[in-house]
Amino acid sequence: MLLNVLYFARLRENLGLAQEQITLQSTRSCVSDLLDYLRARGPQWQATLAAEKNLRVAVNQDLARFETALKDGDEVALFPPVTGG
Amino acid sequence: MRVRVQEADFDLTTEISLLRQARPDVGAVVAFIGLVRDVNAGASVSELTLEHYPAMTQKALASIAEQAQQRWEVDEVLVIHRVGRLLPMDQIVLVAVAGAHRGPAFHACEFIMDYLKTQAPFWKKEQTSDGAHWVEARSSDDAAAARWEQS
């Protein structure tokens, strides 16, 4: 499946990337599978995405969980806990 | 329900006039304004940059306002959140609620702020005397939002 993946705030800075297209081989994947795929890219990815308590995710612009299932064409955004207001 | 995300400042009097325009049934308006402070976590703050997730921001704020309107009897809700570069004393956010009576309006306003703090995709980066850094989320904000799930 093809995913549009976005990174914000500290994640965007640490990873040096705001957006990319990712193809996951499996047809049945959830957010956790995407995170495992990204962490395997190297130490910087592993370190930035290690602590799940400092990680939030949105799928198609709605807050989601790590076990949320993904489908082809989804927009997945990864970011730290929000600090607006 | 009106939701705006903008770089420009806002004027409270103008916004409240619009909110209650032609609404003689409104007996209460509650408004909250969040401001940039010049100090945070012991360091002096010279400026703030607010980043957001444009495709999601409007949707998240509208969803929070809608939940408030379903939960309390209020007539109008306005949320304005600024993004971009801000300085100490600048206004960041306005939540205004108009209704027949003050009780529901107070509750709805506080609920919207508590949920906005934990669910709307904004991130603050501060420029301080110690350098630039991303503001850490507070567990007290999570606790404030969680209160509404029990009551």
PDB file of N, CA and C in Angstrom, chain A residues 8-11 51-57 63 78-84, chain B residues 117-124 134-138 142:
ATOM      1  N   PHE A   8       5.899  16.416  11.788  1.00  0.00           N
ATOM      2  CA  PHE A   8       5.757  17.791  12.281  1.00  0.00           C
ATOM      3  C   PHE A   8       6.660  18.076  13.479  1.00  0.00           C
ATOM      4  N   ALA A   9       6.919  19.366  13.673  1.00  0.00           N
ATOM      5  CA  ALA A   9       7.615  19.907  14.840  1.00  0.00           C
ATOM      6  C   ALA A   9       8.962  19.204  15.064  1.00  0.00           C
ATOM      7  N   ARG A  10       9.196  18.719  16.279  1.00  0.00           N
ATOM      8  CA  ARG A  10      10.502  18.140  16.605  1.00  0.00           C
ATOM      9  C   ARG A  10      10.835  16.949  15.696  1.00  0.00           C
ATOM     10  N   LEU A  11       9.819  16.170  15.332  1.00  0.00           N
ATOM     11  CA  LEU A  11      10.072  15.018  14.461  1.00  0.00           C
ATOM     12  C   LEU A  11      10.581  15.470  13.096  1.00  0.00           C
ATOM     13  N   ALA A  51      10.305   6.430  21.682  1.00  0.00           N
ATOM     14  CA  ALA A  51       9.406   6.537  22.838  1.00  0.00           C
ATOM     15  C   ALA A  51       7.973   6.802  22.388  1.00  0.00           C
ATOM     16  N   GLU A  52       7.127   5.792  22.510  1.00  0.00           N
ATOM     17  CA  GLU A  52       5.742   5.953  22.032  1.00  0.00           C
ATOM     18  C   GLU A  52       4.970   6.971  22.859  1.00  0.00           C
ATOM     19  N   LYS A  53       5.393   7.193  24.100  1.00  0.00           N
ATOM     20  CA  LYS A  53       4.660   8.178  24.905  1.00  0.00           C
ATOM     21  C   LYS A  53       4.901   9.606  24.395  1.00  0.00           C
ATOM     22  N   ASN A  54       5.961   9.803  23.620  1.00  0.00           N
ATOM     23  CA  ASN A  54       6.225  11.121  23.045  1.00  0.00           C
ATOM     24  C   ASN A  54       5.819  11.216  21.581  1.00  0.00           C
ATOM     25  N   LEU A  55       4.981  10.271  21.173  1.00  0.00           N
ATOM     26  CA  LEU A  55       4.606  10.173  19.775  1.00  0.00           C
ATOM     27  C   LEU A  55       3.088  10.167  19.642  1.00  0.00           C
ATOM     28  N   ARG A  56       2.570  10.994  18.738  1.00  0.00           N
ATOM     29  CA  ARG A  56       1.141  10.981  18.441  1.00  0.00           C
ATOM     30  C   ARG A  56       0.990  10.725  16.946  1.00  0.00           C
ATOM     31  N   VAL A  57      -0.182  10.200  16.572  1.00  0.00           N
ATOM     32  CA  VAL A  57      -0.390   9.880  15.169  1.00  0.00           C
ATOM     33  C   VAL A  57      -1.794  10.298  14.744  1.00  0.00           C
ATOM     34  N   LEU A  63      -7.000  12.045  14.902  1.00  0.00           N
ATOM     35  CA  LEU A  63      -6.105  11.384  15.852  1.00  0.00           C
ATOM     36  C   LEU A  63      -6.375   9.881  15.824  1.00  0.00           C
ATOM     37  N   LEU A  78       2.854  11.934  11.777  1.00  0.00           N
ATOM     38  CA  LEU A  78       3.525  11.597  13.038  1.00  0.00           C
ATOM     39  C   LEU A  78       4.035  12.891  13.660  1.00  0.00           C
ATOM     40  N   PHE A  79       3.770  13.046  14.970  1.00  0.00           N
ATOM     41  CA  PHE A  79       4.170  14.290  15.629  1.00  0.00           C
ATOM     42  C   PHE A  79       4.259  14.098  17.135  1.00  0.00           C
ATOM     43  N   PRO A  80       4.923  15.050  17.821  1.00  0.00           N
ATOM     44  CA  PRO A  80       4.985  14.970  19.287  1.00  0.00           C
ATOM     45  C   PRO A  80       3.651  15.412  19.892  1.00  0.00           C
ATOM     46  N   PRO A  81       3.453  15.169  21.206  1.00  0.00           N
ATOM     47  CA  PRO A  81       2.238  15.673  21.862  1.00  0.00           C
ATOM     48  C   PRO A  81       2.056  17.163  21.554  1.00  0.00           C
ATOM     49  N   VAL A  82       0.805  17.565  21.361  1.00  0.00           N
ATOM     50  CA  VAL A  82       0.542  18.929  20.893  1.00  0.00           C
ATOM     51  C   VAL A  82       0.708  19.947  22.030  1.00  0.00           C
ATOM     52  N   THR A  83       1.038  21.181  21.666  1.00  0.00           N
ATOM     53  CA  THR A  83       1.298  22.215  22.674  1.00  0.00           C
ATOM     54  C   THR A  83       0.696  23.565  22.267  1.00  0.00           C
ATOM     55  N   GLY A  84      -0.489  23.530  21.663  1.00  0.00           N
ATOM     56  CA  GLY A  84      -1.125  24.787  21.266  1.00  0.00           C
ATOM     57  C   GLY A  84      -1.852  25.452  22.420  1.00  0.00           C
TER      58      GLY A  84
ATOM     59  N   LYS B 117      -6.004  21.994  23.905  1.00  0.00           N
ATOM     60  CA  LYS B 117      -4.639  21.851  24.437  1.00  0.00           C
ATOM     61  C   LYS B 117      -4.066  20.454  24.212  1.00  0.00           C
ATOM     62  N   THR B 118      -4.931  19.448  24.138  1.00  0.00           N
ATOM     63  CA  THR B 118      -4.424  18.071  24.049  1.00  0.00           C
ATOM     64  C   THR B 118      -4.717  17.400  22.703  1.00  0.00           C
ATOM     65  N   GLN B 119      -5.576  17.998  21.877  1.00  0.00           N
ATOM     66  CA  GLN B 119      -5.981  17.305  20.641  1.00  0.00           C
ATOM     67  C   GLN B 119      -5.782  18.089  19.351  1.00  0.00           C
ATOM     68  N   ALA B 120      -5.629  19.393  19.424  1.00  0.00           N
ATOM     69  CA  ALA B 120      -5.495  20.167  18.182  1.00  0.00           C
ATOM     70  C   ALA B 120      -4.011  20.237  17.794  1.00  0.00           C
ATOM     71  N   PRO B 121      -3.705  20.005  16.512  1.00  0.00           N
ATOM     72  CA  PRO B 121      -2.300  19.859  16.090  1.00  0.00           C
ATOM     73  C   PRO B 121      -1.538  21.176  15.932  1.00  0.00           C
ATOM     74  N   PHE B 122      -1.177  21.750  17.088  1.00  0.00           N
ATOM     75  CA  PHE B 122      -0.317  22.941  17.133  1.00  0.00           C
ATOM     76  C   PHE B 122       0.914  22.603  17.966  1.00  0.00           C
ATOM     77  N   TRP B 123       2.057  23.185  17.603  1.00  0.00           N
ATOM     78  CA  TRP B 123       3.279  22.998  18.385  1.00  0.00           C
ATOM     79  C   TRP B 123       3.988  24.337  18.526  1.00  0.00           C
ATOM     80  N   LYS B 124       4.418  24.622  19.773  1.00  0.00           N
ATOM     81  CA  LYS B 124       5.104  25.885  20.045  1.00  0.00           C
ATOM     82  C   LYS B 124       6.612  25.661  20.098  1.00  0.00           C
ATOM     83  N   TRP B 134      11.572  23.256  21.464  1.00  0.00           N
ATOM     84  CA  TRP B 134      10.147  22.936  21.396  1.00  0.00           C
ATOM     85  C   TRP B 134       9.575  22.855  22.799  1.00  0.00           C
ATOM     86  N   VAL B 135       8.412  23.433  22.978  1.00  0.00           N
ATOM     87  CA  VAL B 135       7.747  23.394  24.283  1.00  0.00           C
ATOM     88  C   VAL B 135       7.286  21.964  24.576  1.00  0.00           C
ATOM     89  N   GLU B 136       7.516  21.509  25.806  1.00  0.00           N
ATOM     90  CA  GLU B 136       7.081  20.164  26.208  1.00  0.00           C
ATOM     91  C   GLU B 136       5.605  20.179  26.580  1.00  0.00           C
ATOM     92  N   ALA B 137       4.901  19.115  26.214  1.00  0.00           N
ATOM     93  CA  ALA B 137       3.505  18.981  26.636  1.00  0.00           C
ATOM     94  C   ALA B 137       3.466  18.793  28.154  1.00  0.00           C
ATOM     95  N   ARG B 138       2.405  19.309  28.785  1.00  0.00           N
ATOM     96  CA  ARG B 138       2.279  19.201  30.246  1.00  0.00           C
ATOM     97  C   ARG B 138       1.299  18.106  30.618  1.00  0.00           C
ATOM     98  N   ASP B 142      -3.164  17.091  30.155  1.00  0.00           N
ATOM     99  CA  ASP B 142      -3.834  15.790  29.957  1.00  0.00           C
ATOM    100  C   ASP B 142      -4.867  15.564  31.057  1.00  0.00           C
TER     101      ASP B 142
END
